[in-house]
Short mmCIF file of C-alpha atoms and ligand atoms in Angstrom, two decimals:
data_model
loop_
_atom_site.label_atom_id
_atom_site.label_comp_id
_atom_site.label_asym_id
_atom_site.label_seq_id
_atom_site.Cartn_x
_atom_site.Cartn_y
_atom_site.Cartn_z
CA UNK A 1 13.00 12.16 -38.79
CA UNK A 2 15.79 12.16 -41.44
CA UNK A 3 17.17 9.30 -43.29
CA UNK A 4 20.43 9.25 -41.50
CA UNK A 5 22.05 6.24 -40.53
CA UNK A 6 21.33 6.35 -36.54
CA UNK A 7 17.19 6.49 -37.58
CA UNK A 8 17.47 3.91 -40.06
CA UNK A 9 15.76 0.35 -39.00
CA UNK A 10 12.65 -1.48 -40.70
CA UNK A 11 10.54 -0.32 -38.33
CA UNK A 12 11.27 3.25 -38.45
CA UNK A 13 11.04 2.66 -42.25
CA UNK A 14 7.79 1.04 -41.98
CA UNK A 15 6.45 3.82 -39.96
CA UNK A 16 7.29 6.63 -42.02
CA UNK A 17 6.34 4.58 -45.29
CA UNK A 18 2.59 4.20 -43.70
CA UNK A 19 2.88 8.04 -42.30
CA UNK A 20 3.72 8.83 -46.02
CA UNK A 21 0.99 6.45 -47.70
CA UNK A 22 -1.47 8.37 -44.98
CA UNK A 23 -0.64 11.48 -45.84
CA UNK A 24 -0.88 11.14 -48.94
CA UNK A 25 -4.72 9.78 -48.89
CA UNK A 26 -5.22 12.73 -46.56
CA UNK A 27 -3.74 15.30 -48.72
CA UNK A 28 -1.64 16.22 -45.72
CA UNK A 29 -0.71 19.96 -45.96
CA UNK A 30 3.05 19.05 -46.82
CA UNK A 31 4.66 20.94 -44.01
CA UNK A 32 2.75 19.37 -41.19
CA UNK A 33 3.75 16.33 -42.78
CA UNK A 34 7.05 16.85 -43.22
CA UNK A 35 6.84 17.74 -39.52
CA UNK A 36 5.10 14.56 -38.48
CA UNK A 37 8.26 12.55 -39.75
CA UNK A 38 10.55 13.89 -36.74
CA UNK A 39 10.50 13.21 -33.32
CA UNK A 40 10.18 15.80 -31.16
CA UNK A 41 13.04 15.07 -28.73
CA UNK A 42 14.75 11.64 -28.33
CA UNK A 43 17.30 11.66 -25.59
CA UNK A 44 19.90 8.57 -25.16
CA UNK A 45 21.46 7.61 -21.50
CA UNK A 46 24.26 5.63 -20.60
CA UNK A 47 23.18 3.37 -17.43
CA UNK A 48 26.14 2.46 -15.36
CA UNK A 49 24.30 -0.09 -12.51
CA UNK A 50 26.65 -1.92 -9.82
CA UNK A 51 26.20 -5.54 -10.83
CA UNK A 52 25.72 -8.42 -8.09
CA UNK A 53 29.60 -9.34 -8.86
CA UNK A 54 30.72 -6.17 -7.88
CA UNK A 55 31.74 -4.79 -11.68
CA UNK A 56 30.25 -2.05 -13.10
CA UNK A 57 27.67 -2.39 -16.29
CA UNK A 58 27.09 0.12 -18.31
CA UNK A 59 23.33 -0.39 -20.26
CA UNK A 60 21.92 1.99 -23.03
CA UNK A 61 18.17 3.50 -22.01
CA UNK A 62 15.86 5.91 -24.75
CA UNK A 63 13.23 7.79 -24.56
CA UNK A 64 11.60 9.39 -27.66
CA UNK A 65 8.29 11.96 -27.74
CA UNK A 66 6.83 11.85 -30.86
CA UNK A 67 4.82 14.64 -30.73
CA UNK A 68 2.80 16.77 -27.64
CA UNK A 69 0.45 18.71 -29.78
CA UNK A 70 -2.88 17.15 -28.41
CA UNK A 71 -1.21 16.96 -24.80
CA UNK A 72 1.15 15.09 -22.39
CA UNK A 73 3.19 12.61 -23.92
CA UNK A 74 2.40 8.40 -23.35
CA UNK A 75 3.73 5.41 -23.81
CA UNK A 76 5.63 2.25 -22.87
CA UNK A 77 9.07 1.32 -21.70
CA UNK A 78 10.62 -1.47 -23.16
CA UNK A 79 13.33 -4.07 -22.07
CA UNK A 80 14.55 -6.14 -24.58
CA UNK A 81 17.80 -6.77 -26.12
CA UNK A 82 17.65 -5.59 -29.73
CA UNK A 83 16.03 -1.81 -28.03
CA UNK A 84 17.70 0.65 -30.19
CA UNK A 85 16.74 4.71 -31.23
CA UNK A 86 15.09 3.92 -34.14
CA UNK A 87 12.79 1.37 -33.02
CA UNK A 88 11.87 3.44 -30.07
CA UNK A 89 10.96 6.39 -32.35
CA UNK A 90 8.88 4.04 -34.45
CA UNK A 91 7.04 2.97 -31.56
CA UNK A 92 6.60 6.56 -30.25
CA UNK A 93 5.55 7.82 -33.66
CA UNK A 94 2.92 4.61 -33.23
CA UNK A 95 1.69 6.05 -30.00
CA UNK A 96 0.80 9.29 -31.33
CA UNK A 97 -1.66 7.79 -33.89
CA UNK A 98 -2.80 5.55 -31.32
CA UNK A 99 -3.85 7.84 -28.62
CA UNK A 100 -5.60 10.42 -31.14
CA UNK A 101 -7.46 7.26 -32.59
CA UNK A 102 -8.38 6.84 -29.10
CA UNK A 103 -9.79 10.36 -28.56
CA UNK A 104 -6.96 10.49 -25.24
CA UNK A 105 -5.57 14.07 -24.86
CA UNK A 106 -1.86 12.63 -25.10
CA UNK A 107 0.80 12.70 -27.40
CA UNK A 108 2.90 9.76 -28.50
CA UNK A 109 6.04 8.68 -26.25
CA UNK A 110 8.37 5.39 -26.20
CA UNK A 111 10.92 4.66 -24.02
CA UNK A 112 13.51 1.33 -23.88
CA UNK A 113 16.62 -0.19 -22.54
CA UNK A 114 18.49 -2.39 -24.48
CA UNK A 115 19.18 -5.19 -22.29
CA UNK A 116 17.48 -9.02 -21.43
CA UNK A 117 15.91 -8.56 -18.11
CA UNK A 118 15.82 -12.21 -18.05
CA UNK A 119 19.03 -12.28 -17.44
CA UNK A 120 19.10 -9.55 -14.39
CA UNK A 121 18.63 -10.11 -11.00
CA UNK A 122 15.87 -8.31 -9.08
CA UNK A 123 18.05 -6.38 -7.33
CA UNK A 124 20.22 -5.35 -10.73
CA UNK A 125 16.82 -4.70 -12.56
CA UNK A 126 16.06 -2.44 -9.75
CA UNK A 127 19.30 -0.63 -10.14
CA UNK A 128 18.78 -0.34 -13.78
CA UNK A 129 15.33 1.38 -13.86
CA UNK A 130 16.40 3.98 -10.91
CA UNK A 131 19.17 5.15 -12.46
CA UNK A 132 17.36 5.21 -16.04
CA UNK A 133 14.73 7.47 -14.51
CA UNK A 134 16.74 9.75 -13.30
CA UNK A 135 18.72 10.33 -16.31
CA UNK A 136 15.59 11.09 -18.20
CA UNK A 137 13.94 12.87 -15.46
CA UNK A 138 13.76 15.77 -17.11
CA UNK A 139 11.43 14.83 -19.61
CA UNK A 140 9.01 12.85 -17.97
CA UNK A 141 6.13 14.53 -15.39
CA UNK A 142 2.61 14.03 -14.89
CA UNK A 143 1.84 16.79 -17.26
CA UNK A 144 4.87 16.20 -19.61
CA UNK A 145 5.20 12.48 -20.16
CA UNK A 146 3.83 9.79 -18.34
CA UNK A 147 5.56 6.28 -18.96
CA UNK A 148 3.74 2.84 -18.84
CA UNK A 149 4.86 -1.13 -19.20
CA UNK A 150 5.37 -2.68 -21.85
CA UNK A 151 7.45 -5.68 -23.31
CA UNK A 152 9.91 -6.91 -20.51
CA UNK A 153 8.33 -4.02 -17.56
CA UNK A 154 6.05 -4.30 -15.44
CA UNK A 155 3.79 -3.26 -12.19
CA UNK A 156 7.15 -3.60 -10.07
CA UNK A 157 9.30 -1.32 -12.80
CA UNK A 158 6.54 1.49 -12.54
CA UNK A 159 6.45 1.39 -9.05
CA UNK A 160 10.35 1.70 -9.09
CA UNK A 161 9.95 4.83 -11.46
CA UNK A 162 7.36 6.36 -9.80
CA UNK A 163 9.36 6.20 -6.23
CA UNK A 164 12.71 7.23 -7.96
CA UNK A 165 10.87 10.63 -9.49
CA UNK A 166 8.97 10.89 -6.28
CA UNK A 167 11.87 11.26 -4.27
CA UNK A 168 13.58 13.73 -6.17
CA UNK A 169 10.56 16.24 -5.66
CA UNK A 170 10.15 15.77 -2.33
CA UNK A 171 6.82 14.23 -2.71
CA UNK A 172 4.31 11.45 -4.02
CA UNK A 173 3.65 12.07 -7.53
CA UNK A 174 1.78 8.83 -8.38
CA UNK A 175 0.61 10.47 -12.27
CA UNK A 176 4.17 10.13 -13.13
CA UNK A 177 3.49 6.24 -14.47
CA UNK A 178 0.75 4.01 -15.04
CA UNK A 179 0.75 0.37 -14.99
CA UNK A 180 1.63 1.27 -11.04
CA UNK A 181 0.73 -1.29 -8.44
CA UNK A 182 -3.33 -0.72 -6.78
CA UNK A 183 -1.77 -0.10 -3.28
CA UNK A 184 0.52 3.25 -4.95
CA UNK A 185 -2.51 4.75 -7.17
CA UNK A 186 -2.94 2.05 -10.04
CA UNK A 187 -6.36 1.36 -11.39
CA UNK A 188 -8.49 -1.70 -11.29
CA UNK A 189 -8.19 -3.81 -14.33
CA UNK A 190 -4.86 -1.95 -15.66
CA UNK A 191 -2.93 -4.97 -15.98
CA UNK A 192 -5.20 -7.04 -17.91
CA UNK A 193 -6.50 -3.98 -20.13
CA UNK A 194 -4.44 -4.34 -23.53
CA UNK A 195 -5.89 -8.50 -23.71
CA UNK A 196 -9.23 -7.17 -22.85
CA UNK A 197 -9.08 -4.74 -25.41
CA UNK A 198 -8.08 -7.12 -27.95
CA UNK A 199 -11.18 -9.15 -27.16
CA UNK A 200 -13.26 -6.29 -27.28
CA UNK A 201 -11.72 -5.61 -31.13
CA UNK A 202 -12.49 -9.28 -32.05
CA UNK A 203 -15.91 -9.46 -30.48
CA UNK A 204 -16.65 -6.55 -33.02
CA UNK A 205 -14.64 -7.61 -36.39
CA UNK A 206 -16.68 -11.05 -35.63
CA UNK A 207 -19.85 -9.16 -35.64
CA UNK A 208 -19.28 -7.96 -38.88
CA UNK A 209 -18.46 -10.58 -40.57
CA UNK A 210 -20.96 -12.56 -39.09
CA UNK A 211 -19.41 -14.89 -37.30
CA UNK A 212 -19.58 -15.97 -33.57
CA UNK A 213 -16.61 -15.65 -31.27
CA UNK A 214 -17.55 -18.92 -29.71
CA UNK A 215 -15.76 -21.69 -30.66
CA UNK A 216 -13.14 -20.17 -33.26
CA UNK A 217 -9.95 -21.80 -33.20
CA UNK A 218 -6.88 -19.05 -31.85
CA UNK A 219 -3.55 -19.19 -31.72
CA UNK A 220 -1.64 -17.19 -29.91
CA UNK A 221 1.95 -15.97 -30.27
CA UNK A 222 3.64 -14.46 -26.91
CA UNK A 223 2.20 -15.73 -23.29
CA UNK A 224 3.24 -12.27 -21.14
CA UNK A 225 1.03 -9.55 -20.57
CA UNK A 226 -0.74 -9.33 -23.16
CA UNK A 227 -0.72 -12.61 -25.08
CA UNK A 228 -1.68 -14.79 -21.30
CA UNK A 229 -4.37 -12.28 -20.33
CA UNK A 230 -6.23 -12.32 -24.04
CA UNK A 231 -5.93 -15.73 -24.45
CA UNK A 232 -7.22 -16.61 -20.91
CA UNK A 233 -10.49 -14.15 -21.72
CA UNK A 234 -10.89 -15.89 -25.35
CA UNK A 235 -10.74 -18.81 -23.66
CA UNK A 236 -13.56 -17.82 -21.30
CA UNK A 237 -15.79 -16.87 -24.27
CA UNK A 238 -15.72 -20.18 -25.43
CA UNK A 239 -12.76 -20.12 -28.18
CA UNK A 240 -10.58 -22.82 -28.61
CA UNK A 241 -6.82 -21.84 -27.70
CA UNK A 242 -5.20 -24.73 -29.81
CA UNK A 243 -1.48 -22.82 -29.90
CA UNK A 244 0.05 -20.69 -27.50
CA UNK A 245 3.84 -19.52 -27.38
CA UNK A 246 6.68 -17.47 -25.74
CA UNK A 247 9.86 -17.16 -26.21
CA UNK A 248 11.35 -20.41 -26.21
CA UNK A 249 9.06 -22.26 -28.18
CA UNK A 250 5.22 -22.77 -28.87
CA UNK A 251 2.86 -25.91 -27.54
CA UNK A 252 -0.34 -27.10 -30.05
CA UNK A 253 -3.20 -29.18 -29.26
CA UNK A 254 -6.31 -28.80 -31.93
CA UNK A 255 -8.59 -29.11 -29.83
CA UNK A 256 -7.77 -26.71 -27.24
CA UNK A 257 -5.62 -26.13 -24.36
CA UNK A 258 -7.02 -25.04 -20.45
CA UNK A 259 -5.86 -22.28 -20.19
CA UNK A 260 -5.97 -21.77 -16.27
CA UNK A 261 -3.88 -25.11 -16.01
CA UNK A 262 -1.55 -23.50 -18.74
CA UNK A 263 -1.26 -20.62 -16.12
CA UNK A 264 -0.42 -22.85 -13.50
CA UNK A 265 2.03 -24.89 -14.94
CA UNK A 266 3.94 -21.42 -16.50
CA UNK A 267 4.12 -20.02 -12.72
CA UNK A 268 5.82 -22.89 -11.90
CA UNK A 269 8.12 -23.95 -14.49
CA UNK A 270 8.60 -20.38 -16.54
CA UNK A 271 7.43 -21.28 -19.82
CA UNK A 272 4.26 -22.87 -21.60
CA UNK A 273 6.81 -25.86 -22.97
CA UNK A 274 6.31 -29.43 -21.74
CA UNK A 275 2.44 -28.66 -20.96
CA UNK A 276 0.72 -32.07 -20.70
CA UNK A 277 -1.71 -33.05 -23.47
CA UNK A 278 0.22 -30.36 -26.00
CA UNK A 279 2.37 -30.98 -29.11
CA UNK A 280 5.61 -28.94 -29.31
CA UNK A 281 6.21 -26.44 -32.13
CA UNK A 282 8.17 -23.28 -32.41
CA UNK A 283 7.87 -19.71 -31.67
CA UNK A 284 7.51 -18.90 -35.78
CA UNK A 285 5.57 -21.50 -36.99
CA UNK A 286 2.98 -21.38 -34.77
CA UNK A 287 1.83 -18.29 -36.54
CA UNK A 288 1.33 -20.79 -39.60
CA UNK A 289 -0.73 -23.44 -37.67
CA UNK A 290 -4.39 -23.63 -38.92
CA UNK A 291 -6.83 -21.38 -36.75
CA UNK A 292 -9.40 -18.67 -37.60
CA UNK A 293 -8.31 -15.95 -35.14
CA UNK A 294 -4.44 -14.95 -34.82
CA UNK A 295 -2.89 -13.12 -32.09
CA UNK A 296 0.41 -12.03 -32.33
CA UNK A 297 0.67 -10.74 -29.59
CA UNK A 298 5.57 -10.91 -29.02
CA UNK A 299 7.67 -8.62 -31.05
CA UNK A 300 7.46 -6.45 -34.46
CA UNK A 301 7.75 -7.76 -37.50
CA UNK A 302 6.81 -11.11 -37.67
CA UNK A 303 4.61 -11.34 -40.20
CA UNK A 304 6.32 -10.82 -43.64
CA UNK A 305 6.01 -10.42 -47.04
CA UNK A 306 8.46 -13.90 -47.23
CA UNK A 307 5.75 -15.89 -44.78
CA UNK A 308 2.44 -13.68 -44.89
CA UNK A 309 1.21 -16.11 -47.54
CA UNK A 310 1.17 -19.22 -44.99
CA UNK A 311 -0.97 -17.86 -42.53
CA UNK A 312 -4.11 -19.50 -42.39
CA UNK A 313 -6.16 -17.25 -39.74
CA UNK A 314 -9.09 -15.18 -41.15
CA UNK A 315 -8.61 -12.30 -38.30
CA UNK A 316 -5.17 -11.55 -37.43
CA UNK A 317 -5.62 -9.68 -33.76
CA UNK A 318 -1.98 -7.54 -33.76
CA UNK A 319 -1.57 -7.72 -30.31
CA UNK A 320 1.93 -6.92 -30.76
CA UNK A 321 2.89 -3.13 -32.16
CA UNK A 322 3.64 -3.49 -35.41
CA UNK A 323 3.62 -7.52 -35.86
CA UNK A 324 2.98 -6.95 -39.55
CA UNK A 325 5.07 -5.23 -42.51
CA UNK A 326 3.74 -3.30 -44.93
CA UNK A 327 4.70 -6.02 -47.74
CA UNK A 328 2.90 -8.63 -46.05
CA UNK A 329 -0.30 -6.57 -45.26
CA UNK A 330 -1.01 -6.28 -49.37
CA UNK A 331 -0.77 -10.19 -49.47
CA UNK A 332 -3.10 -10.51 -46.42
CA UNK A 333 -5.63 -7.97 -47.94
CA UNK A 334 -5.39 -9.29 -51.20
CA UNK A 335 -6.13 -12.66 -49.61
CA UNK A 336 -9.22 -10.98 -47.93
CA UNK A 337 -7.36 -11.67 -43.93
CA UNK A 338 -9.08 -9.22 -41.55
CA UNK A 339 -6.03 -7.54 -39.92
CA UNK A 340 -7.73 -5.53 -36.71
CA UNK A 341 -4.27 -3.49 -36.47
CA UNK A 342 -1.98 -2.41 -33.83
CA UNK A 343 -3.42 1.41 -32.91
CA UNK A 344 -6.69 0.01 -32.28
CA UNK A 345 -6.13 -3.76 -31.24
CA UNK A 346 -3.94 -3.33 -28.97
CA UNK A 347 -5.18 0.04 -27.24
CA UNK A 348 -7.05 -1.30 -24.09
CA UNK A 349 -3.94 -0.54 -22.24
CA UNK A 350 -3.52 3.15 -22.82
CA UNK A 351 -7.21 3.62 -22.79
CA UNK A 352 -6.94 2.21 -19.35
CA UNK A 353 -3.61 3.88 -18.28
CA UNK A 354 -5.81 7.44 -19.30
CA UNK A 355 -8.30 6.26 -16.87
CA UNK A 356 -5.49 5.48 -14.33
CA UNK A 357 -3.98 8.89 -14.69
CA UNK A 358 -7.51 10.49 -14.67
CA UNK A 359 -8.32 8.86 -11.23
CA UNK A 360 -4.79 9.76 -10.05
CA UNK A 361 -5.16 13.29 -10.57
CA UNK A 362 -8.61 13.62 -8.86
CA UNK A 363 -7.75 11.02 -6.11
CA UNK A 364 -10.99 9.28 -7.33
CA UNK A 365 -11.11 5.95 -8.09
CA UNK A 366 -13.62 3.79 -9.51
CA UNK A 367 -15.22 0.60 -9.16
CA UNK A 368 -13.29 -2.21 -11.73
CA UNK A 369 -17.10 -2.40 -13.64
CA UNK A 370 -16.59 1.25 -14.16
CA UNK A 371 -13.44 0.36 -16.04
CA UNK A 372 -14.48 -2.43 -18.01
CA UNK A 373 -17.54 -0.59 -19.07
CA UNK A 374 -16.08 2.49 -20.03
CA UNK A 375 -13.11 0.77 -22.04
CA UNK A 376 -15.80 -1.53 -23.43
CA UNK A 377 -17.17 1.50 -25.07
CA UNK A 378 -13.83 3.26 -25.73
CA UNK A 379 -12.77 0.50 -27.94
CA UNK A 380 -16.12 -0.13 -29.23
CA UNK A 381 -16.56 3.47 -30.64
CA UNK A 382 -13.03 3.29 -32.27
CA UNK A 383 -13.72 0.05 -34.16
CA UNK A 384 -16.79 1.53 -35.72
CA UNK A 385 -15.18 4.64 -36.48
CA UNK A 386 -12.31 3.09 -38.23
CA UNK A 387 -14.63 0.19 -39.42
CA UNK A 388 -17.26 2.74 -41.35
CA UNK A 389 -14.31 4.64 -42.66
CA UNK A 390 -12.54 1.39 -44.05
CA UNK A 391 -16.28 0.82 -45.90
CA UNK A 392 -16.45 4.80 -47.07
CA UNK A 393 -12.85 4.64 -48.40
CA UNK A 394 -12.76 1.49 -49.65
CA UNK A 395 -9.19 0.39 -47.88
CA UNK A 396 -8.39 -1.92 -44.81
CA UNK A 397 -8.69 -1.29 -41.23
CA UNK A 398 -5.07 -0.44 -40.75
CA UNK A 399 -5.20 2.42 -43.48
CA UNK A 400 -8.09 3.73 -42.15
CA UNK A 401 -7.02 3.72 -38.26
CA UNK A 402 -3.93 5.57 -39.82
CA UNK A 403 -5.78 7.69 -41.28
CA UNK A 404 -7.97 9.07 -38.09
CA UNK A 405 -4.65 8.92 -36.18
CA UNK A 406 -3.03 10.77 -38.20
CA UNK A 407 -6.17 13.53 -39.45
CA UNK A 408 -6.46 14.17 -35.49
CA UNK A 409 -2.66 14.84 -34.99
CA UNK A 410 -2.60 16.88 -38.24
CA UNK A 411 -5.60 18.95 -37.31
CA UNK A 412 -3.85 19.63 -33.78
CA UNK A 413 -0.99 21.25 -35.69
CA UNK A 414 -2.64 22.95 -38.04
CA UNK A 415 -4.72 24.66 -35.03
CA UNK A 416 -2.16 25.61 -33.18
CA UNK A 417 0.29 26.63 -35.89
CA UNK A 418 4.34 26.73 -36.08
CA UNK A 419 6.19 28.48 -33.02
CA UNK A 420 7.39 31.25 -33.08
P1 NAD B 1 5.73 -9.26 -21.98
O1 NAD B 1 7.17 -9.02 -21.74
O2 NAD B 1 4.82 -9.35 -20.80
O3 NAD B 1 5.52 -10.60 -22.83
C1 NAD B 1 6.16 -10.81 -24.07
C2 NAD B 1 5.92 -12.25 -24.52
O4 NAD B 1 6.54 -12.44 -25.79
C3 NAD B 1 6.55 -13.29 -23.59
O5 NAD B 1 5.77 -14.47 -23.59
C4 NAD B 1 7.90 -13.56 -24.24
O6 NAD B 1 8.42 -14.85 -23.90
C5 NAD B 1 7.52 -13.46 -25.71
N1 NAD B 1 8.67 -13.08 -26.54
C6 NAD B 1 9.60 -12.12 -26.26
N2 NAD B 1 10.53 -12.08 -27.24
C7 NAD B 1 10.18 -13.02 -28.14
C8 NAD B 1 10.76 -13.46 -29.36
N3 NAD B 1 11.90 -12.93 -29.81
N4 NAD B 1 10.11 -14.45 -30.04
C9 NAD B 1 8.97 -15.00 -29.57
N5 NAD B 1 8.39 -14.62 -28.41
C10 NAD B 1 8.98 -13.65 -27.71
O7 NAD B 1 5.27 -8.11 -22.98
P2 NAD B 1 3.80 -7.55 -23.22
O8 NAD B 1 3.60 -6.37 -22.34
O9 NAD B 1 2.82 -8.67 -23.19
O10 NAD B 1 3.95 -6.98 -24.71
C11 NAD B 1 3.86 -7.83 -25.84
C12 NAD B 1 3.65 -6.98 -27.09
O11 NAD B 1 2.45 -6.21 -26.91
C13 NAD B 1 4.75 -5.97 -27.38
O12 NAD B 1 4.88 -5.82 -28.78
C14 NAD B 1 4.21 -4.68 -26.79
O13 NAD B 1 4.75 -3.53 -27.39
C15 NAD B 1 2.73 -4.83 -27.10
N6 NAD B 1 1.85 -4.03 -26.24
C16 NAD B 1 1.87 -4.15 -24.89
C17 NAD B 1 0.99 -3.39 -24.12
C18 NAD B 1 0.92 -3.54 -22.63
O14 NAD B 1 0.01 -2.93 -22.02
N7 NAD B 1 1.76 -4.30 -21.97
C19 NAD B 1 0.12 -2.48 -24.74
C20 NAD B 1 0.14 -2.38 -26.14
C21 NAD B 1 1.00 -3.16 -26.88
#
């Protein structure tokens, strides 16, 4: 990944700054590093979709694999309106340490379109992810690269894929997505894996500092997917869920909001604002609000070196992929905040898209205790791997989830050597 202007964005800088900082612990052999810092492909569409008036749109997709050394590529689609190259090649570069932290045999993949689905009708959203998937059909399979939700996609836009691809072969090919709905080959407890996987992480870091998850005080930023689903489990172990936001604002009440009420009252009115009982506070500064545990769980980049000094959490949960700079992880450290980062926090959904695609492939599918057990002890192994290297080494958990990310991709290279 060079320099040049059209890869240049903080979070493609902050990716290659902690590949570097990795690498450099590692003692890297400099040419797989050097070829760590490029995507493999990245291919942009143009989206032209027939709009409910009648006009033509024309919408910008991406999709970026990282690397394929360690197998099929994975990872999430993104809608969202500031989706651009570099950020997708960030995240893809993400998923690559992620899944080899994980011990999955995939590569690292990201795919977006930069629009606001809010603003789309069904029937335009529809549009839009048909004709994106079949302008990147060519590099997406069930044994090339296998997409998944993420921010702004969901159940319904993987079911949309997987038909589109489907009917250009002539056949069902349910391991072309995960995320899909049960009734077309999903798996049990897909949707709700990435906040149970977050809980998971936290039940651990807790354990080791010696603290009870019961009754900590946790905020959490972002109520979709990921944020509604880990804050509803917290909730169920007995936390306190004093702060909860989306995108157009935040509500706080100290001593803790019900969170099956909250759910309620967002099906109906779209948003957690105006919840009874709850104080109203924005998006950003509920991330400042006092509270042991902290889930960001929205968009990058949120916590900064300009704010990182006001957060008051002990854990910080990244829910999100990459919530945190690199500036304002020093000032957390040196503060002594327990960051449980990205690759690992947030992981519970690719562990559990893995499973998906397993079952899919064997036309096997297990019973939903299966799952939970199995990712239970997915994300349990990780923590204590990266946990027990953070106390060898000396460094935080993020360094040292980089750096088994990062050793396994490295080791895949080095195995397989430089073609031709
Ligand atoms: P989602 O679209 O279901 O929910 C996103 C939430 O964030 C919503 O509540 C939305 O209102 C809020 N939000 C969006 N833009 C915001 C902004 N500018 N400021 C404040 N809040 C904003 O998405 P999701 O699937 O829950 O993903 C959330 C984060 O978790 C993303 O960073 C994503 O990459 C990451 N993630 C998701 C998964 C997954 O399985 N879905 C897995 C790993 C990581």
């Amino acid at each position: 990944m060079t320099e040049k202007s059209e890869f240049d964005s903080p979070m493609l800088r902050t990716a290659l700054a902690q590949l570097d900082q990795t690498a450099s612990r590692l003692q890297l052999d400099q040419d797989i590093h050097e070829r760590l810092r490029h995507p493999r492909r990245a291919l942009v569409v143009s989206i032209p979709i027939r709009m409910d008036t009648g006009r033509t749109a024309v919408f910008t997709g991406y999709r970026v694999h990282h690397n394929s050394v360690l197998g099929p590529t994975k990872g999430g689609l993104r809608y969202a309106p500031d989706v651009d190259l570099p950020e997708v090649s960030a995240l893809a570069m993400l998923m690559s340490w992620k899944c080899a932290l994980m011990g999955l045999p995939y590569g690292g993949a990201k795919g977006g379109v930069r629009c606001d689905p809010r603003s789309l009708s069904r029937h335009e959203l529809e549009n839009l992810t048909r004709r994106y998937t079949a302008e990147i059909i060519l590099l997406i399979g069930p044994d090339l690269d296998i997409p998944a939700p993420d921010m702004g996609t969901d159940e319904q836009t993987m079911a949309w894929m997987m038909d589109t691809y489907s009917m250009t072969q002539g056949r069902t090919v349910p391991g072309v997505v995960t995320g899909k709905p049960l009734i077309v080959g999903g798996s049990a407890r897909r949707r709700e894996a990435t906040g149970r996987g977050i809980v998971y992480a936290l039940y651990q870091a807790a354990r080791r500092l010696g603290q009870e998850l019961r009754g900590r005080r946790v905020v959490v930023q972002g109520f979709g997917n990921v944020g509604s689903v880990a804050a509803r489990l917290l909730w169920r172990e007995g936390c306190v869920i004093a702060g909860v936001s989306d995108i157009k604002g935040g509500i706080w009440n100290p001593n803790g909001i019900d969170i099956r009420q909250l759910e309620a009252h967002v099906a109906e009115s779209g948003g957690v604002g105006g919840f009874p009982g709850t104080e109203a506070i924005s998006s950003t500064d509920i991330l400042f609000q006092p509270c042991d545990v902290l889930v960001p769980a929205a968009i990058g980049s949120v916590i900064r070196g300009d704010n990182a000094d006001r957060i008051k959490a002990t854990i910080v949960a990244e829910g999100a992929n990459a919530p945190t700079t690199p500036e304002a992880d020093v000032i957390l450290r040196d503060r002594g905040v327990t960051v449980i980062p990205d690759i690992l926090a947030n992981a519970g959904g690719v562990v559990v898209s893995y499973f998906e695609w397993v079952q899919g492939l064997q036309y096997y599918f297990w019973r939903e205790s299966e799952i939970t057990t199995r990712l239970q002890e997915v994300m349990t192994r990780a923590f204590n791997r990266v946990w027990a290297l953070a106390t060898k080494e000396g460094t935080d958990l993020r360094t040292a989830a980089l750096m088994e990310g990062v050793r396994r991709v490295a080791e895949g290279y080095r195995v397989r050597g430089l073609y031709p």
